[in-house]
Short mmCIF file of C-alpha atoms and ligand atoms in Angstrom, two decimals:
data_model
loop_
_atom_site.label_atom_id
_atom_site.label_comp_id
_atom_site.label_asym_id
_atom_site.label_seq_id
_atom_site.Cartn_x
_atom_site.Cartn_y
_atom_site.Cartn_z
CA MET A 1 0.00 0.00 0.00
CA ALA A 2 1.31 3.47 -0.84
CA PRO A 3 1.51 5.57 2.31
CA VAL A 4 -1.43 7.92 2.50
CA ALA A 5 -0.55 11.40 3.66
CA ALA A 6 -2.69 11.60 6.73
CA GLN A 7 -3.26 15.32 6.48
CA THR A 8 -5.26 14.72 3.32
CA MET A 9 -7.77 12.89 5.46
CA ASP A 10 -10.09 14.81 7.68
CA VAL A 11 -10.42 12.41 10.59
CA LYS A 12 -11.93 13.91 13.70
CA SER A 13 -11.86 10.75 15.77
CA ILE A 14 -11.62 7.02 15.16
CA LYS A 15 -14.64 6.76 17.43
CA SER A 16 -16.80 8.53 14.84
CA VAL A 17 -15.25 6.51 11.97
CA ALA A 18 -15.90 3.23 13.82
CA GLU A 19 -19.48 4.22 14.63
CA SER A 20 -20.39 4.83 11.00
CA PRO A 21 -22.90 2.09 10.06
CA ALA A 22 -21.35 1.68 6.59
CA LEU A 23 -17.97 0.58 7.95
CA SER A 24 -17.30 -3.06 7.09
CA SER A 25 -13.54 -3.06 6.50
CA VAL A 26 -10.50 -1.08 7.60
CA PRO A 27 -10.07 2.13 5.51
CA SER A 28 -6.77 1.95 3.59
CA ALA A 29 -5.15 4.78 5.56
CA TYR A 30 -5.31 2.49 8.62
CA ASP A 31 -3.99 -0.63 6.92
CA PHE A 32 -1.43 -2.35 9.15
CA ASN A 33 -0.70 -6.06 9.08
CA ILE A 34 -0.35 -8.06 12.26
CA ASN A 35 1.46 -11.36 11.80
CA PRO A 36 -0.33 -14.01 13.91
CA ASN A 37 2.81 -16.19 13.75
CA ASP A 38 4.63 -13.69 15.96
CA GLU A 39 2.23 -14.21 18.87
CA ALA A 40 3.20 -16.13 21.98
CA ASP A 41 1.24 -19.04 23.38
CA PRO A 42 -0.07 -17.72 26.72
CA ASN A 43 -0.24 -21.27 28.10
CA ASP A 44 3.47 -21.86 27.57
CA PRO A 45 5.18 -21.49 31.00
CA GLU A 46 7.94 -19.51 29.27
CA PHE A 47 5.35 -16.76 28.84
CA ALA A 48 3.95 -16.73 32.37
CA ILE A 49 3.88 -13.01 33.21
CA PRO A 50 5.67 -12.15 36.47
CA ILE A 51 3.44 -10.96 39.31
CA VAL A 52 4.75 -8.73 42.09
CA ASP A 53 2.81 -8.63 45.36
CA MET A 54 3.35 -5.05 46.49
CA SER A 55 1.93 -5.67 49.96
CA LEU A 56 4.97 -7.82 50.75
CA LEU A 57 7.27 -4.91 49.90
CA THR A 58 5.59 -2.56 52.32
CA SER A 59 4.14 -4.66 55.12
CA GLY A 60 5.75 -8.06 54.76
CA SER A 61 8.67 -9.36 56.79
CA PRO A 62 12.24 -8.27 55.87
CA ASP A 63 12.71 -11.76 54.41
CA GLN A 64 9.67 -11.37 52.19
CA ARG A 65 10.86 -7.96 51.02
CA SER A 66 14.31 -9.21 50.15
CA LYS A 67 12.89 -12.19 48.28
CA ILE A 68 10.79 -9.88 46.08
CA ILE A 69 13.74 -7.57 45.52
CA HIS A 70 15.81 -10.56 44.53
CA ASP A 71 13.07 -11.70 42.09
CA LEU A 72 12.92 -8.20 40.63
CA VAL A 73 16.48 -8.49 39.30
CA LYS A 74 15.45 -11.29 36.96
CA ILE A 75 12.10 -9.69 36.10
CA CYS A 76 13.73 -6.38 35.16
CA GLU A 77 16.55 -8.02 33.20
CA GLU A 78 14.48 -10.57 31.31
CA TRP A 79 11.04 -8.99 30.99
CA GLY A 80 11.04 -5.30 31.86
CA PHE A 81 7.38 -5.97 32.65
CA PHE A 82 5.27 -7.31 35.52
CA ILE A 83 1.82 -7.08 37.05
CA ALA A 84 1.66 -5.36 40.45
CA ILE A 85 -1.04 -6.68 42.77
CA ASN A 86 -2.10 -5.66 46.30
CA HIS A 87 -0.83 -2.15 45.56
CA GLY A 88 -3.29 -0.37 47.83
CA VAL A 89 -5.10 1.72 45.21
CA PRO A 90 -8.84 1.07 45.72
CA GLU A 91 -10.60 -0.75 42.91
CA SER A 92 -13.41 1.83 43.07
CA LEU A 93 -10.90 4.62 42.30
CA MET A 94 -9.47 2.69 39.34
CA LYS A 95 -12.95 2.09 37.99
CA GLY A 96 -13.93 5.72 38.65
CA MET A 97 -10.91 6.85 36.61
CA ILE A 98 -11.84 4.59 33.67
CA ASP A 99 -15.43 5.88 33.84
CA ALA A 100 -14.26 9.50 33.86
CA CYS A 101 -12.12 8.84 30.76
CA HIS A 102 -15.05 7.10 29.10
CA GLY A 103 -17.13 10.17 29.92
CA PHE A 104 -14.61 12.38 28.15
CA PHE A 105 -14.39 10.25 25.01
CA SER A 106 -18.20 10.13 24.86
CA LEU A 107 -18.42 13.92 24.48
CA PRO A 108 -19.29 15.17 20.97
CA ASP A 109 -16.20 15.65 18.72
CA GLU A 110 -16.60 19.46 18.82
CA GLU A 111 -16.37 19.52 22.61
CA LYS A 112 -13.33 17.26 22.70
CA GLU A 113 -11.63 19.48 20.15
CA GLU A 114 -11.51 22.27 22.72
CA PHE A 115 -8.66 20.24 24.19
CA LYS A 116 -6.60 20.03 21.03
CA SER A 117 -3.33 21.86 21.35
CA GLY A 118 0.09 22.15 19.76
CA ASN A 119 2.72 19.47 19.65
CA ASP A 120 4.90 20.52 22.56
CA VAL A 121 5.41 17.56 24.87
CA LEU A 122 4.93 19.80 27.86
CA GLU A 123 1.45 21.04 26.97
CA MET A 124 -0.94 20.90 29.95
CA PHE A 125 -3.20 18.58 28.00
CA LYS A 126 -3.66 17.31 24.51
CA TYR A 127 -6.48 15.47 22.79
CA GLY A 128 -6.21 13.83 19.38
CA THR A 129 -6.55 10.82 17.16
CA SER A 130 -3.86 8.47 15.76
CA TYR A 131 -0.44 9.72 17.00
CA ASN A 132 0.43 12.83 15.05
CA LEU A 133 -1.82 13.35 12.04
CA ALA A 134 0.78 15.53 10.35
CA LEU A 135 3.42 12.78 10.42
CA ASP A 136 1.74 9.39 10.64
CA LYS A 137 2.20 7.21 7.58
CA VAL A 138 -0.34 4.70 8.83
CA LEU A 139 -3.18 5.98 10.98
CA LEU A 140 -3.68 4.38 14.37
CA TRP A 141 -7.01 2.94 15.49
CA ARG A 142 -7.11 5.05 18.63
CA ASP A 143 -8.16 8.38 20.06
CA PHE A 144 -6.24 9.68 23.03
CA PHE A 145 -5.71 12.45 25.50
CA LYS A 146 -2.79 13.23 27.75
CA VAL A 147 -2.81 15.43 30.83
CA ARG A 148 0.25 16.54 32.78
CA VAL A 149 -0.45 15.77 36.44
CA HIS A 150 2.95 16.32 38.11
CA PRO A 151 4.91 18.34 39.24
CA GLU A 152 2.00 20.75 38.63
CA PHE A 153 -1.42 19.17 38.47
CA TYR A 154 -3.55 19.95 35.43
CA SER A 155 -6.92 18.52 34.55
CA LEU A 156 -9.53 18.40 31.82
CA TYR A 157 -12.51 20.58 32.78
CA LYS A 158 -14.98 18.11 31.24
CA PRO A 159 -16.60 15.88 32.38
CA ALA A 160 -17.31 17.55 35.73
CA CYS A 161 -16.02 14.69 37.89
CA PHE A 162 -12.70 14.45 36.03
CA SER A 163 -10.59 16.78 38.13
CA GLU A 164 -11.38 15.25 41.51
CA VAL A 165 -10.98 11.64 40.38
CA SER A 166 -7.80 12.27 38.40
CA MET A 167 -6.17 14.18 41.26
CA GLU A 168 -6.67 11.32 43.70
CA PHE A 169 -5.80 8.66 41.13
CA SER A 170 -2.59 10.48 40.11
CA LYS A 171 -1.50 10.84 43.72
CA ARG A 172 -2.14 7.19 44.57
CA THR A 173 -0.45 5.80 41.44
CA ARG A 174 2.50 8.05 42.14
CA GLU A 175 2.92 6.39 45.52
CA VAL A 176 2.90 2.97 43.85
CA ALA A 177 5.44 4.09 41.25
CA LEU A 178 7.74 5.48 43.95
CA GLU A 179 7.51 2.22 45.90
CA ILE A 180 8.49 0.39 42.72
CA THR A 181 11.49 2.67 42.14
CA ARG A 182 12.59 2.08 45.74
CA ALA A 183 12.48 -1.69 45.25
CA ILE A 184 14.26 -1.40 41.89
CA SER A 185 17.00 0.78 43.45
CA GLU A 186 17.56 -1.89 46.08
CA SER A 187 17.57 -4.64 43.47
CA LEU A 188 20.52 -2.81 41.91
CA GLY A 189 22.36 -2.78 45.23
CA LEU A 190 21.71 0.95 45.71
CA GLU A 191 20.03 2.92 48.50
CA PRO A 192 16.21 2.70 48.26
CA ASN A 193 15.93 6.40 47.42
CA TYR A 194 18.68 6.34 44.82
CA ILE A 195 16.47 6.54 41.71
CA HIS A 196 14.08 9.00 43.34
CA ASP A 197 16.93 11.35 44.25
CA ALA A 198 19.11 10.96 41.15
CA MET A 199 16.11 11.49 38.85
CA ASN A 200 14.66 14.40 40.88
CA MET A 201 11.36 12.62 41.14
CA ASP A 202 10.04 15.14 43.65
CA ARG A 203 9.68 17.27 40.49
CA GLY A 204 9.24 14.27 38.19
CA LEU A 205 7.11 14.42 35.07
CA GLN A 206 3.97 12.34 35.46
CA MET A 207 1.29 12.13 32.80
CA LEU A 208 -2.12 10.57 32.63
CA ALA A 209 -2.52 9.24 29.10
CA ALA A 210 -5.82 7.65 28.11
CA ASN A 211 -6.44 5.64 24.94
CA TYR A 212 -9.78 4.82 23.32
CA TYR A 213 -9.84 1.88 20.92
CA PRO A 214 -13.29 1.33 19.38
CA PRO A 215 -14.20 -2.07 17.89
CA CYS A 216 -12.52 -2.64 14.54
CA PRO A 217 -14.10 -4.78 11.77
CA GLN A 218 -10.71 -6.38 10.86
CA PRO A 219 -8.51 -6.24 13.96
CA GLU A 220 -5.61 -8.04 12.26
CA HIS A 221 -5.46 -5.24 9.66
CA ALA A 222 -5.15 -2.29 12.04
CA ILE A 223 -3.10 -1.29 15.07
CA GLY A 224 -3.95 0.70 18.19
CA ILE A 225 -0.36 1.75 18.95
CA PRO A 226 2.54 0.17 17.03
CA HIS A 227 5.57 -1.22 18.85
CA HIS A 228 7.44 1.31 20.97
CA THR A 229 9.08 1.80 24.33
CA ASP A 230 8.00 4.51 26.77
CA HIS A 231 10.31 7.43 27.46
CA GLY A 232 10.12 7.69 31.26
CA LEU A 233 11.31 5.48 34.09
CA VAL A 234 8.28 3.33 34.75
CA THR A 235 4.73 3.27 33.34
CA LEU A 236 1.67 1.92 35.15
CA LEU A 237 -1.32 0.93 33.02
CA ILE A 238 -4.93 -0.03 33.69
CA GLN A 239 -7.70 -0.98 31.28
CA ASN A 240 -11.43 -1.67 31.18
CA GLU A 241 -12.49 -5.29 30.77
CA MET A 242 -10.90 -5.64 27.29
CA ASN A 243 -7.37 -6.91 26.65
CA GLY A 244 -5.09 -5.54 23.93
CA LEU A 245 -1.70 -4.70 25.40
CA GLN A 246 1.07 -6.93 24.06
CA VAL A 247 4.64 -7.05 25.34
CA GLU A 248 7.59 -8.45 23.46
CA HIS A 249 9.20 -11.37 25.22
CA ASN A 250 11.74 -13.81 23.74
CA GLY A 251 10.98 -12.57 20.23
CA LYS A 252 7.20 -13.08 20.48
CA TRP A 253 4.24 -10.80 21.19
CA LEU A 254 2.39 -11.80 24.34
CA THR A 255 -1.10 -10.48 25.08
CA VAL A 256 -1.21 -9.33 28.67
CA ASN A 257 -4.07 -10.93 30.54
CA GLY A 258 -4.02 -10.49 34.26
CA PRO A 259 -5.89 -9.79 37.48
CA ALA A 260 -8.45 -7.07 36.78
CA ASN A 261 -7.36 -4.89 39.68
CA GLY A 262 -3.61 -5.15 39.08
CA PHE A 263 -1.40 -2.51 37.50
CA PHE A 264 0.46 -3.51 34.35
CA VAL A 265 3.96 -2.13 34.97
CA ASN A 266 6.55 -1.61 32.27
CA LEU A 267 10.06 -0.33 32.67
CA ALA A 268 10.83 2.52 30.31
CA ASP A 269 13.83 4.07 28.55
CA GLN A 270 15.26 6.04 31.47
CA MET A 271 15.50 2.85 33.52
CA GLN A 272 17.47 1.19 30.72
CA ILE A 273 19.75 4.21 30.39
CA LEU A 274 20.25 4.60 34.15
CA THR A 275 21.21 0.93 34.49
CA ASN A 276 23.43 1.07 31.38
CA GLY A 277 21.29 -1.54 29.65
CA LYS A 278 21.11 -4.03 32.56
CA TYR A 279 17.36 -3.48 32.94
CA LYS A 280 15.12 -3.50 29.94
CA SER A 281 12.72 -0.92 28.56
CA VAL A 282 10.18 -3.37 27.21
CA MET A 283 8.89 -3.10 23.65
CA HIS A 284 5.10 -3.11 23.63
CA ARG A 285 2.10 -2.30 21.45
CA ALA A 286 -1.68 -2.11 21.60
CA THR A 287 -3.81 -4.30 19.36
CA VAL A 288 -7.50 -3.77 18.66
CA ASN A 289 -10.48 -6.13 18.68
CA ASN A 290 -13.84 -6.49 16.93
CA LYS A 291 -16.00 -6.96 20.03
CA ALA A 292 -16.07 -3.91 22.26
CA THR A 293 -14.37 -0.62 22.96
CA ARG A 294 -11.17 -0.87 24.93
CA ILE A 295 -10.04 1.98 27.17
CA SER A 296 -6.57 1.99 28.68
CA ILE A 297 -4.93 4.55 30.93
CA ALA A 298 -1.15 4.71 30.96
CA ILE A 299 0.51 6.66 33.75
CA PRO A 300 4.15 7.29 32.84
CA HIS A 301 6.48 8.47 35.61
CA GLY A 302 9.76 10.09 34.69
CA PRO A 303 12.60 12.24 35.96
CA SER A 304 12.15 16.01 36.19
CA VAL A 305 12.42 17.51 32.71
CA ASP A 306 15.71 19.26 33.50
CA THR A 307 17.45 16.10 34.80
CA LEU A 308 20.58 15.10 32.95
CA ILE A 309 19.99 11.45 32.22
CA ALA A 310 22.95 9.09 31.86
CA PRO A 311 24.07 5.73 33.23
CA ALA A 312 24.48 5.87 37.04
CA PRO A 313 28.20 6.34 37.91
CA GLU A 314 27.79 4.08 40.98
CA LEU A 315 26.62 1.20 38.77
CA LEU A 316 29.28 1.74 36.11
CA GLU A 317 31.92 1.59 38.80
CA LYS A 318 30.43 -1.52 40.43
CA GLU A 319 30.18 -3.36 37.11
CA GLY A 320 33.42 -1.97 35.70
CA GLN A 321 31.64 -0.78 32.57
CA ALA A 322 31.90 2.14 30.18
CA PRO A 323 28.67 4.09 29.59
CA LYS A 324 26.65 2.77 26.64
CA TYR A 325 24.57 5.92 26.26
CA ILE A 326 25.47 9.56 25.96
CA GLY A 327 23.94 11.91 28.52
CA MET A 328 21.17 14.33 27.64
CA ASN A 329 18.48 16.22 29.40
CA TYR A 330 15.14 14.46 29.80
CA LYS A 331 13.16 17.10 27.97
CA GLU A 332 15.50 16.82 24.97
CA TYR A 333 15.11 13.06 25.07
CA ILE A 334 11.32 13.30 24.91
CA GLN A 335 11.53 15.77 22.05
CA LEU A 336 13.88 13.44 20.19
CA GLN A 337 11.51 10.53 20.69
CA GLN A 338 8.49 12.50 19.56
CA SER A 339 10.06 14.15 16.54
CA GLY A 340 8.64 12.24 13.57
CA LYS A 341 12.02 10.88 12.48
CA ASN A 342 11.78 8.25 15.19
CA TYR A 343 8.38 7.02 14.19
CA MET A 344 8.43 3.28 14.93
CA LYS A 345 12.16 3.34 15.58
CA SER A 346 13.97 3.17 18.85
CA THR A 347 15.22 6.41 20.32
CA PHE A 348 18.15 4.44 21.72
CA ASP A 349 19.69 4.33 18.24
CA HIS A 350 20.30 8.05 18.54
CA ILE A 351 22.02 8.11 21.88
CA LEU A 352 24.50 5.26 21.73
CA ALA A 353 27.86 6.35 23.15
C1 OGA B 1 0.96 3.80 25.72
C2 OGA B 1 0.72 2.35 25.55
C3 OGA B 1 -0.78 0.47 25.55
C4 OGA B 1 -2.22 0.14 25.72
O1 OGA B 1 -0.05 4.55 25.86
O2 OGA B 1 2.14 4.19 25.72
O3 OGA B 1 1.67 1.64 25.35
O4 OGA B 1 -2.50 -1.01 26.05
N1 OGA B 1 -0.54 1.88 25.63
O5 OGA B 1 -3.08 1.00 25.53
NI1 NI B 2 3.54 2.67 25.79
#
């Protein structure tokens, strides 16, 4: 298929495209082939997704905590992904957050467009469809919005409940993310607050990024979000009752299917850079389905935007290694990742030392 210049198409939202009664196949601008042979068998023990019981990190015995921290080494090296359970965030709050996002996506297109903005990564909020209509060669079967919730808290002003729910949800997920960074610091043989302090997480960039994937008539011929890694340190993700997230493991794509009230946790680029490649920023993507709308909410947690990111000197010394990545400031890294030239390519290629 010849790439269709997206800007020639006037797509307001994939929601409205998908709701059109005449739609029986994927419009050519969205054509993307998924190879079913690349998918992992979820019943194969090799693909059993690691589960981390967070309650044992915080209220378990010292032995239980050190066992989990020990397990985390392997999980972070081999997977870069796990499901966090017993994390303390109430199920009602998680559901309330999904409902509030659903409420937003259900607004008429004209009302959602009030939240459109420029392409600066540090906008307060941004609503759109696909990824970047001006650059995308293949359109993505998703609408999205992103809101910056830390260090300053911003919110959508519609629907009415959004601000209150998102403030509480952002605060509680932040606590979970910080607990995870403490455990990961320890798993590296560092002080628990090492990552928090080195990455200036008291001013860390946290976003709330919601995705809306309506049913698709030919799910194997479209993609929600193509393969990518996230730019921060660690991303937490929740979804409504539909699956769709796939993580790459041992060369296969594995659909993540897990406890409904768990957080899907993926390590992101800054964790790989900080650990000089020891821990893995997992490649992942979002597929679509032909049954029901899927909503996911990703909550990426990163360093402060002015942090100089580079492999941790303490780890380089301990492992006797030279840095594999050049240093750069986090904001520049995000801009590099989001500039169209990296579309579907790894940002790491640009920062090898
Ligand atoms: C993301 C992402 C996956 C999903 O928003 O960065 O990877 O399942 N989302 O929606
Ligand atoms: Ni992602």
